[in-house]
XYZ file of C-alpha atoms in Angstrom:
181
model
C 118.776 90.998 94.946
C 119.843 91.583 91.492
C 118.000 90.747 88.219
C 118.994 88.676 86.577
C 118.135 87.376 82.808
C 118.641 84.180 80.851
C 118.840 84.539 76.942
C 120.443 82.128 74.931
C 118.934 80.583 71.249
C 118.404 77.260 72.081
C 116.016 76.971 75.019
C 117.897 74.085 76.332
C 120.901 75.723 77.064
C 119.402 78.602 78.518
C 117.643 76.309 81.083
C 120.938 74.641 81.559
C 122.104 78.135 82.795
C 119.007 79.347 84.688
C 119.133 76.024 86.628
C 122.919 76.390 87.745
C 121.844 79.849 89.084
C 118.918 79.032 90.849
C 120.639 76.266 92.237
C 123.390 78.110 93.947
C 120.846 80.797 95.226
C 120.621 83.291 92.274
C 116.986 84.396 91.209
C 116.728 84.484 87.361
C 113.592 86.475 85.943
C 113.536 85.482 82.897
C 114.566 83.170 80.406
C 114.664 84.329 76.760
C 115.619 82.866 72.831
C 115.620 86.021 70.900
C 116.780 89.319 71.302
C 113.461 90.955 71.143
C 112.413 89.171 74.129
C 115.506 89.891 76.346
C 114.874 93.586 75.657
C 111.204 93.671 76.094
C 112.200 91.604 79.913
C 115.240 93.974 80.330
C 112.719 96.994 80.284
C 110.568 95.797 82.259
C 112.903 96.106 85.110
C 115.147 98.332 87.086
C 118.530 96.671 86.425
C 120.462 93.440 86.724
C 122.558 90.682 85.086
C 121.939 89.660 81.087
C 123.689 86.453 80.846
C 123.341 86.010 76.949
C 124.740 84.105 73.961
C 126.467 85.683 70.864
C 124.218 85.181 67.892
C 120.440 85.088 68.332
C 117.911 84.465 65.169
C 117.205 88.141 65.477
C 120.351 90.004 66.273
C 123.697 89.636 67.357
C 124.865 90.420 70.893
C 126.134 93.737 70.186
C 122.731 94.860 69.031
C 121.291 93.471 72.561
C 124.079 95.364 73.959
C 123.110 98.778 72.243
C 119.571 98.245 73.304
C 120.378 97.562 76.897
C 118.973 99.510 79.545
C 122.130 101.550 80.871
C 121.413 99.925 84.507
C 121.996 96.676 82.822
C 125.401 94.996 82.588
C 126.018 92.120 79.884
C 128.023 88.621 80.464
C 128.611 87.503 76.693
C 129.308 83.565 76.859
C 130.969 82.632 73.483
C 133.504 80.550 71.553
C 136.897 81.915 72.442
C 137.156 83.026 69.075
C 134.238 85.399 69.348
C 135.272 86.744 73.362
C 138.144 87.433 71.458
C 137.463 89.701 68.533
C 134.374 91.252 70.620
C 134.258 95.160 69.311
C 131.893 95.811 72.333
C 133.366 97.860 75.269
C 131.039 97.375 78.742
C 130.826 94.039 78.622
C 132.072 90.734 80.462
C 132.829 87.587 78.322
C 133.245 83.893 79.439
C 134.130 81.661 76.916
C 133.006 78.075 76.109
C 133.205 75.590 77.452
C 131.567 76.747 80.567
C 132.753 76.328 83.762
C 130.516 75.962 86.286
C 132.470 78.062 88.992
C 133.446 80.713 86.721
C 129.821 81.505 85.806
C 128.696 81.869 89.410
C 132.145 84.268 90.086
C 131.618 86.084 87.429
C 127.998 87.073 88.119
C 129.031 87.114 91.704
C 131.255 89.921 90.679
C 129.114 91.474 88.098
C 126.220 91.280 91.135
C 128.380 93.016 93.783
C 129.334 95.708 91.066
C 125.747 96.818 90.444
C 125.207 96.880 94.183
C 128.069 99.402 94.741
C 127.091 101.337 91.685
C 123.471 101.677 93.126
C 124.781 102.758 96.508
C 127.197 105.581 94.852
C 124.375 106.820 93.130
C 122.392 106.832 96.584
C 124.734 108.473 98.019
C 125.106 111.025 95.394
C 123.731 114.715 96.765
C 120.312 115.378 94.802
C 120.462 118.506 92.097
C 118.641 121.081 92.854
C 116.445 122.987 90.480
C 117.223 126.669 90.189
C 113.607 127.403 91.831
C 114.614 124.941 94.960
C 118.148 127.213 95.293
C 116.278 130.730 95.391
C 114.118 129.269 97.846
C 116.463 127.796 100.155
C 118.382 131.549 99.390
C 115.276 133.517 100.496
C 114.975 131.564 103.190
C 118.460 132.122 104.506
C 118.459 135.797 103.923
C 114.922 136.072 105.805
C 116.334 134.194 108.754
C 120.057 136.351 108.480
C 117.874 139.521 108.426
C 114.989 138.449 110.770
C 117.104 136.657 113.716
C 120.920 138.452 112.836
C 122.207 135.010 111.589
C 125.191 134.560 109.181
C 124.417 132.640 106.530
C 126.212 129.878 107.659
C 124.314 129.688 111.010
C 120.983 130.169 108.892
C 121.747 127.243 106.812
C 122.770 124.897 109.602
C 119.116 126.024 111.119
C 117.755 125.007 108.498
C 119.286 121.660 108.258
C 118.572 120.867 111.330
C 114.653 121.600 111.491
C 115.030 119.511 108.133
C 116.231 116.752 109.733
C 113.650 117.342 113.133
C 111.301 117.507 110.699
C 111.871 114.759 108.274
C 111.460 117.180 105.165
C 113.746 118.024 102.628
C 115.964 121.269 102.521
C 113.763 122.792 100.033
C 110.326 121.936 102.012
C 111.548 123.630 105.198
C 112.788 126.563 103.344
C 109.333 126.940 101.989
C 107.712 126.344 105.637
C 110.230 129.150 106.688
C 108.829 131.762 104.124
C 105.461 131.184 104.733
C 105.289 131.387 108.580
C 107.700 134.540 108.458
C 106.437 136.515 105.377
């Protein structure tokens, strides 16, 4: 489930909006009238949905923007004047007056974005320190010389007691070195 935050300036209307989310199934976390407070909720958390207005009593939207956690994506609702000139790249805008259906699309989208970002970064091999490399390298050539492995076959070894074992790469090589050194 994504985050999702509320901040408008007039309470009122930000209630209007955290009530047509809840009601078609979205969970909002917060609901915010300044800036300050949309920040302080956005970094508090690990990511989501800002659903904001343009100007707030302490800064404009593209100052919320700035401040944004990078996990966070923003949906601007504004005049059409203002989704128009918007200098802010990153950013969805609806413009007024609402539609009902467009705001639930549009975080719909915005939601299922997020989710595939999170799951590329998942995905994503983890970096290796230079210390993890020369281990898994020692390891490797103390199997190639100890059991007359290429390293190819060493490595694949070591995968798979990784994967008997339920340890990372970097943990078996060092359970390698210190039962055969």
């Amino acid at each position: 489930m994504t985050n999702i935050i509320v901040a408008f300036p007039k309470q009122d209307t930000a209630r209007n909006i955290k009530k047509i989310l809840m009601q078609n199934g979205h969970h909002v976390d917060a609901v915010c009238t300044t800036g300050a407070q949309a920040l302080q909720n956005a970094n508090e958390l690990d990511g989501g949905v800002m659903v904001c207005g343009y100007r707030f009593a302490d800064m404009m939207y593209t100052e919320l923007h700035e401040y944004l956690p990078p996990q966070f994506e923003m949906l601007l609702v504004a005049s059409p004047g203002n989704c128009g000139e918007r200098d802010v790249e990153n950013l969805v805008c609806l413009s007024t007056p609402l539609k009902i259906n467009e705001l639930l699309q549009t975080v719909e989208m915005m939601e299922y974005m997020i989710t595939r970002r999170r799951k590329k970064a998942r995905q994503k091999p983890k970096e290796r320190s230079e210390k993890e490399m020369n281990l898994i390298s020692e390891a490797k050539a103390l199997l190639m010389e100890r059991n007359n492995l290429t390293e190819e076959e060493a490595h694949r070894y070591m995968q798979k007691r990784s994967m008997d074992n339920g340890t990372g790469l970097t943990e078996t090589a060092q359970m390698i070195l210190s039962l055969l050194t």
